[in-house]
Coordinates of C-alpha atoms in Angstrom, one line a residue:
M14 CA 77.2 111.2 103.2
R15 CA 75.6 111.8 99.8
W16 CA 75.6 108.6 97.7
Q17 CA 75.7 109.1 94.0
P18 CA 75.3 106.6 91.1
D19 CA 78.6 105.0 90.4
I20 CA 80.5 104.4 87.1
L21 CA 79.9 100.6 87.4
G22 CA 76.1 101.0 86.9
D23 CA 73.1 99.3 88.4
G24 CA 73.4 98.7 92.1
F25 CA 76.6 100.6 92.6
E26 CA 76.8 104.0 94.4
A27 CA 79.8 106.1 95.5
C28 CA 80.5 108.9 97.9
T29 CA 83.6 111.1 97.9
F30 CA 84.9 112.5 101.2
E31 CA 87.9 114.2 102.7
A32 CA 90.1 112.8 105.5
A33 CA 93.0 114.6 107.2
G34 CA 96.1 112.6 108.2
D35 CA 98.4 113.2 111.2
D36 CA 100.2 115.7 109.0
G37 CA 97.1 117.8 108.7
V38 CA 96.8 117.3 104.9
Q39 CA 93.3 116.8 103.6
R40 CA 93.1 113.9 101.1
T41 CA 90.3 112.8 98.9
A42 CA 89.0 109.3 99.0
T43 CA 85.9 107.6 97.5
L44 CA 83.8 104.8 99.0
V45 CA 81.8 102.6 96.7
R46 CA 79.0 100.3 97.9
F47 CA 77.0 97.6 96.1
R48 CA 73.2 97.7 96.8
P49 CA 71.5 95.4 94.1
A50 CA 67.9 96.3 93.6
K51 CA 66.7 92.7 94.0
D52 CA 68.4 91.9 97.2
P53 CA 65.8 91.0 99.9
A54 CA 68.5 90.4 102.5
A55 CA 70.1 93.9 102.1
S56 CA 68.4 95.3 105.2
G57 CA 69.5 92.4 107.3
R58 CA 73.2 92.2 106.6
R59 CA 75.1 91.0 109.6
R60 CA 78.6 91.3 108.1
T61 CA 80.4 93.7 105.8
V62 CA 83.6 93.6 103.7
L63 CA 85.8 96.6 102.7
F64 CA 88.0 96.1 99.6
L65 CA 91.3 98.0 99.1
H66 CA 92.7 98.0 95.5
G67 CA 96.4 97.8 94.5
W68 CA 98.8 100.5 93.4
S69 CA 97.9 102.3 90.2
D70 CA 94.5 100.7 90.3
Y71 CA 90.9 101.2 91.3
F72 CA 87.8 99.1 92.1
F73 CA 86.0 97.7 89.1
N74 CA 85.4 94.0 89.7
V75 CA 81.6 93.6 89.7
D76 CA 81.9 89.8 90.0
L77 CA 83.7 90.3 93.3
A78 CA 81.0 92.5 94.7
Q79 CA 78.4 90.0 93.6
F80 CA 80.2 87.1 95.3
W81 CA 80.4 88.8 98.7
T82 CA 76.8 89.9 98.5
R83 CA 75.7 86.3 97.7
S84 CA 77.8 85.2 100.7
G85 CA 75.7 87.4 103.0
Y86 CA 78.0 90.4 103.2
G87 CA 77.4 94.1 102.6
F88 CA 80.1 95.0 100.0
Y89 CA 82.1 98.2 100.0
A90 CA 85.3 99.3 98.2
L91 CA 87.6 102.2 98.8
D92 CA 89.4 104.1 96.0
M93 CA 92.2 105.6 98.1
H94 CA 93.6 109.0 97.6
N95 CA 95.5 109.6 94.3
H96 CA 93.8 106.6 92.8
G97 CA 90.8 105.9 90.6
R98 CA 87.7 107.9 91.4
S99 CA 89.8 109.9 93.9
L100 CA 92.3 111.2 91.4
R101 CA 92.7 115.0 91.2
P102 CA 94.7 116.8 88.5
E103 CA 96.8 118.7 91.1
T104 CA 98.2 115.6 92.8
P105 CA 100.5 112.8 91.4
G106 CA 98.7 109.6 90.5
G107 CA 99.4 106.7 92.9
Y108 CA 101.7 108.7 95.1
V109 CA 101.9 108.3 98.9
A110 CA 105.0 109.1 101.0
N111 CA 104.0 107.0 104.0
L112 CA 101.5 104.1 104.0
A113 CA 100.1 105.3 107.3
D114 CA 98.7 108.3 105.3
Y115 CA 96.0 105.9 104.2
D116 CA 95.0 105.2 107.8
D117 CA 92.6 108.1 108.3
E118 CA 90.7 107.5 105.1
I119 CA 90.3 103.8 105.9
E120 CA 89.1 104.8 109.4
A121 CA 86.6 107.3 107.9
A122 CA 85.4 104.7 105.4
V123 CA 84.8 102.2 108.3
A124 CA 82.9 104.8 110.2
I125 CA 80.7 105.5 107.1
I126 CA 80.1 101.7 106.7
R127 CA 79.1 101.4 110.4
A128 CA 76.7 104.3 110.1
D129 CA 75.4 102.8 106.8
T130 CA 74.7 99.4 108.3
Y131 CA 73.6 100.4 111.8
S132 CA 70.3 98.9 112.8
P133 CA 68.5 99.9 116.1
D134 CA 67.2 96.3 116.3
V135 CA 70.7 94.9 116.4
G136 CA 72.6 97.7 118.1
A137 CA 76.0 96.2 118.0
E138 CA 78.5 97.0 115.2
V139 CA 78.4 94.8 112.2
P140 CA 81.6 92.7 111.9
L141 CA 84.0 93.9 109.3
T142 CA 86.2 91.8 106.9
L143 CA 89.0 93.8 105.3
M144 CA 90.2 92.6 101.9
G145 CA 93.2 93.9 100.0
H146 CA 94.9 93.2 96.7
S147 CA 98.6 93.7 96.0
T148 CA 99.8 97.0 97.6
G149 CA 96.3 97.2 99.1
G150 CA 97.0 93.9 100.7
L151 CA 100.1 95.4 102.3
V152 CA 98.1 98.4 103.5
A153 CA 95.3 96.3 104.8
A154 CA 97.7 94.1 106.8
L155 CA 99.5 97.1 108.3
W156 CA 96.2 98.8 109.2
V157 CA 94.7 95.7 110.9
S158 CA 97.9 95.3 112.9
S159 CA 97.8 98.9 114.1
H160 CA 94.0 98.8 114.7
P161 CA 93.3 95.7 116.8
G162 CA 89.7 94.9 117.1
A163 CA 88.6 96.9 114.1
A164 CA 88.2 93.9 111.8
S165 CA 87.2 90.3 112.4
Q166 CA 88.8 88.8 109.3
L167 CA 91.6 89.7 106.8
V168 CA 91.5 88.4 103.2
L169 CA 94.6 89.2 101.0
N170 CA 94.7 88.7 97.3
S171 CA 98.4 88.5 96.2
P172 CA 99.5 91.0 98.8
W173 CA 102.8 92.7 98.2
L174 CA 104.6 91.8 101.4
E175 CA 108.2 91.7 100.2
M176 CA 110.5 92.7 97.3
H177 CA 111.5 90.1 94.6
G178 CA 114.1 87.6 95.8
S179 CA 114.7 88.3 99.4
S180 CA 115.1 90.8 102.2
L181 CA 118.6 91.5 100.9
V182 CA 117.1 93.1 97.8
R183 CA 114.9 95.3 100.1
R184 CA 117.8 96.4 102.2
A185 CA 119.9 97.3 99.2
A186 CA 117.0 99.2 97.7
S187 CA 116.4 101.1 101.0
T188 CA 120.0 102.1 101.1
M189 CA 119.8 103.6 97.7
V190 CA 116.4 105.4 97.8
G191 CA 116.4 106.5 101.4
P192 CA 118.5 109.6 101.1
L193 CA 116.8 110.7 97.9
A194 CA 113.4 110.2 99.4
R195 CA 114.2 112.6 102.2
F196 CA 115.1 115.5 99.8
R197 CA 113.2 114.7 96.6
P198 CA 110.4 112.4 97.5
E199 CA 108.4 113.0 94.3
A200 CA 111.3 112.4 92.0
V201 CA 110.4 109.9 89.3
L202 CA 112.5 106.7 89.0
R203 CA 113.3 106.0 85.3
L204 CA 112.7 102.3 85.0
P205 CA 111.7 100.2 82.0
E206 CA 107.9 100.3 81.5
R207 CA 106.2 96.9 81.3
G208 CA 102.5 96.4 80.4
F209 CA 102.5 92.6 80.5
Y210 CA 100.0 92.2 83.3
W211 CA 97.7 94.8 81.8
R212 CA 97.9 92.9 78.5
T213 CA 96.6 89.8 80.2
I214 CA 93.6 91.4 81.9
S215 CA 92.4 94.4 79.8
S216 CA 89.7 93.9 77.2
S217 CA 91.6 96.6 75.2
A218 CA 94.4 94.0 74.8
E219 CA 94.1 90.2 75.3
G220 CA 92.1 90.1 78.5
E221 CA 88.4 90.2 79.3
W222 CA 88.0 93.1 81.8
P223 CA 86.9 96.6 80.7
L224 CA 89.4 98.9 82.4
D225 CA 89.3 102.7 82.4
D226 CA 92.8 103.8 81.3
R227 CA 92.3 107.1 83.1
F228 CA 92.1 105.2 86.4
R229 CA 94.4 102.3 85.6
P230 CA 97.1 103.3 83.0
P231 CA 98.4 100.5 80.9
M232 CA 102.0 101.3 82.0
A233 CA 100.9 102.3 85.6
F234 CA 101.6 105.7 87.2
P235 CA 105.2 107.1 87.3
L236 CA 107.1 105.3 90.1
R237 CA 108.3 107.9 92.6
V238 CA 111.1 107.7 95.1
G239 CA 109.1 108.6 98.2
W240 CA 106.4 106.0 97.2
L241 CA 109.1 103.2 96.9
S242 CA 110.6 104.2 100.2
A243 CA 107.1 103.9 101.9
I244 CA 106.6 100.4 100.4
L245 CA 110.0 99.3 101.6
A246 CA 109.3 100.5 105.1
G247 CA 106.0 98.5 105.0
H248 CA 107.9 95.4 103.9
T249 CA 110.3 95.8 106.8
K250 CA 107.4 95.9 109.3
V251 CA 105.9 92.7 107.8
A252 CA 109.3 90.9 108.0
R253 CA 109.5 91.7 111.7
G254 CA 106.0 90.2 112.2
L255 CA 102.7 92.0 112.6
G256 CA 101.1 89.9 115.3
I257 CA 97.6 90.0 113.8
D258 CA 95.2 88.0 116.0
I259 CA 92.3 87.5 113.6
P260 CA 92.0 84.8 110.9
I261 CA 93.9 85.6 107.7
L262 CA 93.5 84.1 104.2
V263 CA 96.2 84.7 101.6
L264 CA 95.4 83.8 98.0
L265 CA 98.4 83.4 95.6
S266 CA 99.2 82.1 92.2
R267 CA 101.2 78.8 92.1
G268 CA 104.0 80.5 90.1
S269 CA 105.6 83.7 89.0
A270 CA 106.8 85.0 85.6
T271 CA 108.3 88.5 86.2
G272 CA 111.1 88.8 83.6
P273 CA 111.8 91.9 81.4
F274 CA 110.4 90.3 78.3
W275 CA 107.0 88.9 77.4
S276 CA 106.5 85.2 78.0
E277 CA 103.4 83.1 77.4
E278 CA 103.8 81.9 81.1
M279 CA 102.5 85.4 82.0
R280 CA 99.0 84.3 81.0
R281 CA 98.9 81.7 83.8
T282 CA 101.2 83.1 86.5
D283 CA 101.8 86.2 88.6
A284 CA 103.6 88.6 86.3
V285 CA 104.1 91.2 89.1
L286 CA 105.3 89.5 92.3
D287 CA 107.5 86.7 93.5
V288 CA 104.8 84.5 95.0
N289 CA 107.3 82.2 96.8
I290 CA 108.7 85.0 99.0
I291 CA 105.2 86.3 99.5
A292 CA 104.0 82.9 100.7
L293 CA 106.9 82.9 103.2
R294 CA 106.2 86.4 104.4
A295 CA 102.5 85.6 104.9
L296 CA 103.4 83.4 107.8
A297 CA 104.8 86.5 109.6
L298 CA 101.4 88.2 109.5
G299 CA 99.8 86.5 112.5
R300 CA 98.9 83.4 114.4
S301 CA 96.2 82.0 112.1
V302 CA 97.1 82.2 108.5
T303 CA 95.7 80.1 105.6
V304 CA 97.7 80.2 102.3
E305 CA 96.0 79.1 99.1
R306 CA 98.1 78.5 96.0
I307 CA 96.0 78.5 92.9
D308 CA 97.2 76.9 89.6
G309 CA 97.0 79.2 86.6
A310 CA 96.2 82.3 88.6
L311 CA 97.2 85.8 87.6
H312 CA 98.5 88.6 89.9
D313 CA 94.9 89.4 90.8
V314 CA 93.5 85.8 91.2
F315 CA 90.0 87.1 90.7
L316 CA 90.8 88.4 87.3
S317 CA 92.2 85.0 86.1
P318 CA 90.6 83.0 83.3
A319 CA 87.1 81.8 84.3
K320 CA 88.0 78.3 85.5
V321 CA 90.9 79.5 87.6
R322 CA 88.9 82.3 89.3
A323 CA 86.1 79.9 89.9
D324 CA 88.7 77.8 91.9
A325 CA 89.7 81.0 93.7
Y326 CA 86.1 81.8 94.6
A327 CA 85.5 78.3 95.8
R328 CA 88.6 78.4 98.1
L329 CA 87.5 81.7 99.5
A330 CA 83.9 80.4 100.1
R331 CA 85.3 77.3 101.8
W332 CA 87.4 79.5 104.1
L333 CA 84.4 81.6 105.0
R334 CA 82.3 78.6 105.7
G335 CA 85.1 77.1 107.8
Y336 CA 85.0 80.2 110.1
G337 CA 81.2 80.2 110.1
T338 CA 81.0 83.6 108.5
A339 CA 79.0 82.8 105.3
E340 CA 75.3 82.7 105.3
P341 CA 73.5 79.4 104.9
G342 CA 73.3 78.6 101.2
A343 CA 75.8 81.3 100.4
A344 CA 77.9 81.5 97.2
S345 CA 80.4 78.6 96.7
T346 CA 81.7 79.6 93.2
A347 CA 82.3 82.6 91.1
P348 CA 79.2 84.6 90.0
P349 CA 77.7 83.3 86.7

């Protein structure tokens, strides 16, 4: 693979590759790695982490990469097909007809990581932690479930494991979108546009994070029928139980504010998901699940205000230490 300087600047590199799914379609994905120049431990990393972004999103959180590096991990992030660095003008942004279509590019990314971290002195494969946010959390959980032994830990940041309210909402939605998804999967659903969450995180609005609107549109990509059908199918699998046998950490906000109109509560809650139903569904993921509820957290807990995300990083660091997978003297708080 040819690594090129990445848009995030110093220490970040990216490589773009093609992966063919079971349907034979070649899809473009981009793997990002963090290799800080002043990192004496880089050649001796004994663990790695692969981050999967959410829907209509891409990887941009430099602080997150720094945290994992300081914790003794080699950090990688994947911009999946039809997202971020992997967007192509001839394909619809954010679209996927089956969440399993991501499997081959994740497998390819893992193979690249293993080749990138192979050391003849060690010989064995470096253990992999998979981390996912929102829809990426759903994708990560499904992938780990169908690829036992591929990862040693699973970290989920506000994973989208269920629709708002209950499974009844999911079943009703599946009944409505199922027939249309079979015949017109790329048809756009005309729903009210809401940019409330973007407003709380983007430095172009009232947040602190510099977002590239080409990669993360303020109103998100158009919502298509086939994509929603794929999400609902993933939720159904989670509800039945995934049987994951590795340690799982789920980080969530303490509350939700997902109404149709702006509310100041959206500055200190999850403005995208129903966190209570997500917390319940998290218990169906596997046999060893830790759920952390964080006061004041946004939908992406690591984009929350400084004090809140420091709490989130401290909880993540504590969990890593608890399972003995953080290096001695590793990070215990957010990057400065």
